[in-house]
Tab-separated table of C-alpha atoms in Angstrom:
chain	number	residue	atom	x	y	z
S	1	UNK	CA	14.455	15.223	24.510
S	2	UNK	CA	15.628	11.785	25.225
S	3	UNK	CA	16.058	8.749	22.786
S	4	UNK	CA	13.498	6.135	22.271
S	5	UNK	CA	10.154	5.779	22.633
S	6	UNK	CA	7.417	7.975	24.970
S	7	UNK	CA	5.190	5.445	26.493
S	8	UNK	CA	3.039	8.352	27.670
S	9	UNK	CA	3.398	11.098	24.539
S	10	UNK	CA	2.756	7.986	22.449
S	11	UNK	CA	-0.937	7.010	25.105
S	12	UNK	CA	-2.408	11.007	24.569
S	13	UNK	CA	-4.696	9.635	21.859
S	14	UNK	CA	-4.902	6.244	23.254
S	15	UNK	CA	-8.787	5.687	21.935
S	16	UNK	CA	-7.878	6.617	18.327
S	17	UNK	CA	-4.884	4.363	18.211
S	18	UNK	CA	-6.684	1.474	19.746
S	19	UNK	CA	-9.608	1.701	17.032
S	20	UNK	CA	-7.574	-0.156	13.943
S	21	UNK	CA	-6.318	-3.224	17.238
S	22	UNK	CA	-10.092	-3.549	18.248
S	23	UNK	CA	-11.230	-3.838	14.143
S	24	UNK	CA	-8.551	-6.285	13.367
S	25	UNK	CA	-8.391	-8.457	15.659
S	26	UNK	CA	-12.071	-8.774	15.224
S	27	UNK	CA	-11.180	-10.223	11.666
S	28	UNK	CA	-9.729	-13.104	13.264
S	29	UNK	CA	-11.495	-16.133	13.415
S	30	UNK	CA	-8.937	-18.344	15.531
S	31	UNK	CA	-11.595	-19.817	18.802
S	32	UNK	CA	-9.421	-21.054	21.474
S	33	UNK	CA	-5.333	-20.842	20.355
S	34	UNK	CA	-2.850	-22.037	22.755
S	35	UNK	CA	-0.164	-19.460	21.977
S	36	UNK	CA	-0.662	-15.444	21.138
S	37	UNK	CA	2.233	-13.150	20.565
S	38	UNK	CA	1.971	-9.420	19.649
S	39	UNK	CA	4.924	-8.206	18.232
S	40	UNK	CA	5.437	-4.306	18.836
S	41	UNK	CA	3.020	-4.474	21.384
S	42	UNK	CA	4.023	-1.160	22.503
S	43	UNK	CA	3.084	0.435	26.634
S	44	UNK	CA	1.019	-3.188	26.080
S	45	UNK	CA	-2.680	-1.539	26.697
S	46	UNK	CA	-4.221	-3.063	23.705
S	47	UNK	CA	-2.382	-6.529	24.225
S	48	UNK	CA	-4.271	-6.087	27.297
S	49	UNK	CA	-7.531	-7.193	25.833
S	50	UNK	CA	-6.643	-10.241	24.214
S	51	UNK	CA	-6.646	-12.198	27.124
S	52	UNK	CA	-10.663	-11.295	27.438
S	53	UNK	CA	-10.763	-12.580	23.849
S	54	UNK	CA	-8.923	-15.584	24.313
S	55	UNK	CA	-9.064	-16.506	28.147
S	56	UNK	CA	-7.113	-19.613	27.892
S	57	UNK	CA	-4.133	-18.560	25.712
S	58	UNK	CA	-0.256	-17.905	26.519
S	59	UNK	CA	-0.455	-14.705	25.673
S	60	UNK	CA	2.968	-12.534	24.816
S	61	UNK	CA	3.347	-9.028	23.831
S	62	UNK	CA	7.161	-8.530	22.491
S	63	UNK	CA	8.630	-5.179	21.423
S	64	UNK	CA	12.208	-3.353	21.146
S	65	UNK	CA	11.407	-0.626	23.425
S	66	UNK	CA	13.325	-0.779	26.944
S	67	UNK	CA	10.626	1.723	27.943
S	68	UNK	CA	7.477	0.842	26.134
S	69	UNK	CA	8.606	-3.018	27.883
S	70	UNK	CA	8.560	-0.997	31.144
S	71	UNK	CA	5.363	0.759	31.079
S	72	UNK	CA	4.026	-2.845	30.066
S	73	UNK	CA	5.834	-4.684	32.655
S	74	UNK	CA	4.832	-2.239	34.914
S	75	UNK	CA	0.995	-2.076	34.372
S	76	UNK	CA	-1.878	-4.302	35.486
S	77	UNK	CA	-1.830	-5.912	32.101
S	78	UNK	CA	1.476	-7.032	33.232
S	79	UNK	CA	-0.956	-10.137	35.957
S	80	UNK	CA	-1.931	-11.687	32.250
S	81	UNK	CA	0.797	-11.001	29.499
S	82	UNK	CA	4.034	-11.754	30.104
S	83	UNK	CA	6.164	-9.151	28.451
S	84	UNK	CA	9.118	-9.147	26.239
S	85	UNK	CA	12.236	-7.011	24.799
S	86	UNK	CA	13.247	-8.284	21.564
S	87	UNK	CA	13.604	-6.976	17.907
S	88	UNK	CA	11.258	-8.025	16.277
S	89	UNK	CA	13.582	-9.757	13.716
S	90	UNK	CA	15.802	-11.439	16.418
S	91	UNK	CA	12.626	-12.849	17.655
S	92	UNK	CA	11.194	-14.061	13.838
S	93	UNK	CA	14.648	-15.712	13.922
S	94	UNK	CA	14.506	-17.547	17.226
S	95	UNK	CA	11.062	-18.765	17.141
S	96	UNK	CA	10.470	-21.956	16.576
S	97	UNK	CA	8.822	-22.895	13.328
S	98	UNK	CA	4.465	-23.784	13.474
S	99	UNK	CA	4.837	-22.227	17.325
S	100	UNK	CA	2.424	-19.653	17.094
S	101	UNK	CA	-2.065	-20.093	16.797
S	102	UNK	CA	-2.432	-16.036	16.481
S	103	UNK	CA	-0.130	-13.944	15.752
S	104	UNK	CA	-0.378	-9.916	15.924
S	105	UNK	CA	1.334	-7.045	14.668
S	106	UNK	CA	-0.526	-4.011	15.154
S	107	UNK	CA	1.299	-0.808	14.032
S	108	UNK	CA	4.777	-1.515	13.756
S	109	UNK	CA	5.500	-3.409	10.387
S	110	UNK	CA	6.007	0.218	8.652
S	111	UNK	CA	8.968	1.217	10.759
S	112	UNK	CA	10.877	-1.743	8.890
S	113	UNK	CA	11.716	-0.981	5.531
S	114	UNK	CA	12.166	-4.143	4.405
S	115	UNK	CA	9.289	-5.504	6.237
S	116	UNK	CA	7.849	-6.948	3.258
S	117	UNK	CA	10.387	-9.247	2.784
S	118	UNK	CA	9.149	-10.261	6.527
S	119	UNK	CA	6.143	-11.607	5.306
S	120	UNK	CA	7.969	-15.335	5.406
S	121	UNK	CA	9.457	-15.549	8.547
S	122	UNK	CA	5.774	-14.536	9.687
S	123	UNK	CA	3.875	-17.045	8.072
S	124	UNK	CA	6.772	-20.006	9.369
S	125	UNK	CA	5.797	-18.961	12.852
S	126	UNK	CA	2.137	-19.300	12.524
S	127	UNK	CA	0.630	-22.788	13.457
S	128	UNK	CA	-1.121	-24.642	10.404
S	129	UNK	CA	-4.742	-23.078	10.560
S	130	UNK	CA	-3.080	-20.481	12.557
S	131	UNK	CA	-3.604	-16.990	11.590
S	132	UNK	CA	-1.805	-13.547	11.332
S	133	UNK	CA	-2.819	-10.349	11.644
S	134	UNK	CA	-1.435	-7.311	10.761
S	135	UNK	CA	-2.037	-3.718	10.316
S	136	UNK	CA	0.117	-0.452	8.952
S	137	UNK	CA	-0.605	3.540	8.593
S	138	UNK	CA	-1.170	4.240	5.199
S	139	UNK	CA	-1.460	8.233	5.808
S	140	UNK	CA	2.465	8.703	4.651
S	141	UNK	CA	1.283	10.859	1.799
S	142	UNK	CA	-0.802	13.345	4.031
S	143	UNK	CA	0.186	16.398	5.423
S	144	UNK	CA	1.207	15.071	9.180
S	145	UNK	CA	4.094	13.426	7.090
S	146	UNK	CA	4.908	15.611	4.165
S	147	UNK	CA	4.852	18.738	5.878
S	148	UNK	CA	7.377	16.862	8.551
S	149	UNK	CA	9.642	16.021	5.868
S	150	UNK	CA	9.799	19.075	3.675
S	151	UNK	CA	10.217	20.703	6.835
S	152	UNK	CA	13.405	18.497	8.212
S	153	UNK	CA	14.723	18.446	4.496
S	154	UNK	CA	15.576	22.734	4.581
S	155	UNK	CA	18.209	24.052	6.464
S	156	UNK	CA	19.786	24.666	8.933
S	157	UNK	CA	17.356	21.360	10.137
S	158	UNK	CA	18.660	18.964	7.242
S	159	UNK	CA	22.090	18.549	8.468
S	160	UNK	CA	21.053	17.184	10.974
S	161	UNK	CA	17.668	15.253	10.160
S	162	UNK	CA	19.355	13.586	6.754
S	163	UNK	CA	18.999	9.472	7.088
S	164	UNK	CA	16.062	9.402	9.977
S	165	UNK	CA	13.486	6.732	9.934
S	166	UNK	CA	10.376	7.845	8.785
S	167	UNK	CA	7.914	4.682	8.712
S	168	UNK	CA	6.344	3.267	5.351
S	169	UNK	CA	4.522	1.002	3.784
S	170	UNK	CA	2.637	-0.844	1.031
S	171	UNK	CA	-0.572	-1.114	-0.523
S	172	UNK	CA	-3.070	-3.883	1.216
S	173	UNK	CA	-3.561	-5.357	-2.313
S	174	UNK	CA	1.171	-6.282	-2.242
S	175	UNK	CA	0.415	-7.559	1.231
S	176	UNK	CA	-2.707	-9.771	0.063
S	177	UNK	CA	-0.761	-10.949	-2.981
S	178	UNK	CA	2.453	-11.680	-0.992
S	179	UNK	CA	0.578	-13.806	1.717
S	180	UNK	CA	-1.238	-15.616	-0.883
S	181	UNK	CA	2.082	-16.784	-2.749
S	182	UNK	CA	2.458	-18.005	0.995
S	183	UNK	CA	-0.228	-20.508	0.845
S	184	UNK	CA	-2.640	-18.251	3.171
S	185	UNK	CA	-6.331	-17.632	2.814
S	186	UNK	CA	-6.151	-13.492	3.150
S	187	UNK	CA	-8.438	-10.760	4.054
S	188	UNK	CA	-7.343	-7.642	3.542
S	189	UNK	CA	-8.788	-4.107	3.812
S	190	UNK	CA	-8.346	-0.264	3.807
S	191	UNK	CA	-10.147	1.890	6.559
S	192	UNK	CA	-9.861	5.903	6.373
S	193	UNK	CA	-10.829	7.037	9.997
S	194	UNK	CA	-11.677	10.879	10.555
S	195	UNK	CA	-10.306	11.484	13.858
S	196	UNK	CA	-12.025	14.733	15.937
S	197	UNK	CA	-8.515	15.808	17.674
S	198	UNK	CA	-8.915	18.545	20.607
S	199	UNK	CA	-6.755	20.608	22.294
S	200	UNK	CA	-3.793	22.958	21.295
S	201	UNK	CA	-1.847	21.654	17.794
S	202	UNK	CA	-3.611	17.989	18.807
S	203	UNK	CA	-1.935	16.885	15.020
S	204	UNK	CA	1.381	17.826	16.394
S	205	UNK	CA	0.622	15.610	19.755
S	206	UNK	CA	-0.549	12.704	17.661
S	207	UNK	CA	2.819	13.306	15.278
S	208	UNK	CA	5.522	13.766	17.743
S	209	UNK	CA	4.705	10.312	19.263
S	210	UNK	CA	4.876	8.298	16.391
S	211	UNK	CA	6.377	9.516	13.076
S	212	UNK	CA	7.372	12.571	13.694
S	213	UNK	CA	9.346	11.057	17.095
S	214	UNK	CA	12.799	10.416	14.888
S	215	UNK	CA	12.728	13.676	13.195
S	216	UNK	CA	12.393	15.336	16.462
S	217	UNK	CA	15.118	13.596	18.497
S	218	UNK	CA	18.169	14.152	15.826
S	219	UNK	CA	17.538	17.903	16.652
S	220	UNK	CA	20.274	19.443	19.100
S	221	UNK	CA	17.646	21.354	21.333
S	222	UNK	CA	18.097	24.763	20.364
S	223	UNK	CA	16.962	24.120	16.677
S	224	UNK	CA	14.742	21.258	18.119
S	225	UNK	CA	12.393	24.026	19.755
S	226	UNK	CA	12.509	26.417	16.234
S	227	UNK	CA	11.836	23.471	14.477
S	228	UNK	CA	8.688	21.918	16.738
S	229	UNK	CA	7.519	25.582	15.906
S	230	UNK	CA	7.089	26.007	12.951
S	231	UNK	CA	6.202	22.548	11.767
S	232	UNK	CA	3.432	23.317	14.391
S	233	UNK	CA	2.398	26.711	12.318
S	234	UNK	CA	2.706	24.205	9.067
S	235	UNK	CA	0.281	22.059	11.083
S	236	UNK	CA	-2.166	23.997	12.251
S	237	UNK	CA	-2.723	26.096	8.530
S	238	UNK	CA	-3.180	21.914	7.204
S	239	UNK	CA	-5.997	20.987	9.586
S	240	UNK	CA	-7.646	23.936	10.446
S	241	UNK	CA	-10.203	23.642	13.887
S	242	UNK	CA	-13.366	24.936	12.893
S	243	UNK	CA	-14.461	25.316	16.465
S	244	UNK	CA	-15.450	21.226	16.288
S	245	UNK	CA	-12.220	20.079	16.919
S	246	UNK	CA	-9.150	19.427	14.057
S	247	UNK	CA	-10.088	16.343	11.519
S	248	UNK	CA	-7.225	14.217	11.254
S	249	UNK	CA	-7.782	11.747	8.079
S	250	UNK	CA	-5.936	8.546	8.740
S	251	UNK	CA	-6.283	5.567	6.849
S	252	UNK	CA	-4.892	2.076	7.925
S	253	UNK	CA	-4.238	-0.889	6.099
S	254	UNK	CA	-5.548	-4.530	7.531
S	255	UNK	CA	-4.406	-7.978	6.948
S	256	UNK	CA	-5.738	-10.850	8.355
S	257	UNK	CA	-4.357	-14.145	6.602
S	258	UNK	CA	-5.345	-18.114	7.545
S	259	UNK	CA	-2.118	-20.932	7.498
S	260	UNK	CA	-3.214	-22.817	4.496
C-alpha cells in the first residue's frame, strides 16, 4: 500500500462524509465574505460547494496531502477554487492576522494531537466579525476504532503499529469554552448520524480510507493482508448486516464561532 491519502478510497462514501460539512457550513451566517479558506480540503469535492454559497468570495482550499491536492486541482472545482498544499500549522503561522472572513476546517483537526492549542492561531487569522467553523469526528470510542486499536496492539502486528497516528478529538463543551475564552460567540453541538452502508465489509472500507489508514500503511505487505481479514471479521461481528444494510452510528462534533 502506498503511503499517504487515497482520494478515490476516501470518496467511496462521499455523500455520507459530505453531510456534516453541509450541516456545519449551514450554520455560518456570513453574508458577503471576501475571503474563505477551507483548511484540510481533501480532494476538493466539498470545497467546490462554497462558491455556490458565496459567489463573490475568493476561496482557497489547503491540504497537506500531495495526492489530495492533485485530485482537487484536477477536478472541475479548480475552476473556482485555488488549491494549495500546505500543513495546516504552517499555513496558520504564515497567515496574516484578521485576513479571513470564513475559516472552515472539516474533519481535519482530529489528526493533530495538539489542535486545541491551535485555537488562538485559528481565531487570529479570522477578521473581526468573521467566522470559524470546525467539525471533528467524535466516535473514537466506537468499535470501528477500538477494534482496530485492539488488534493492532496484538502480536505480530504490535511491533509495526506502535505509535502510529490515530485521530483524537475533544467534546463540544471543550471547544466552546476555549473559543469563548478567546472572545468568540460560539454555537457548539453534536450529531450522531446513522449511516446505512452496503456492500462487502462496508465499515472496513469506510475506516480504511480514514482512521485505519496509518495502521494499515505501517504493516508490511504479508501482515497487512492477514490484519485486514481479521479486522474485517471483527467488524462484521460488531456491525451485522440484517439484509437492510449495515448501520454505522457516527457521532460528529460541530463548532461555529464568530470573532468579536
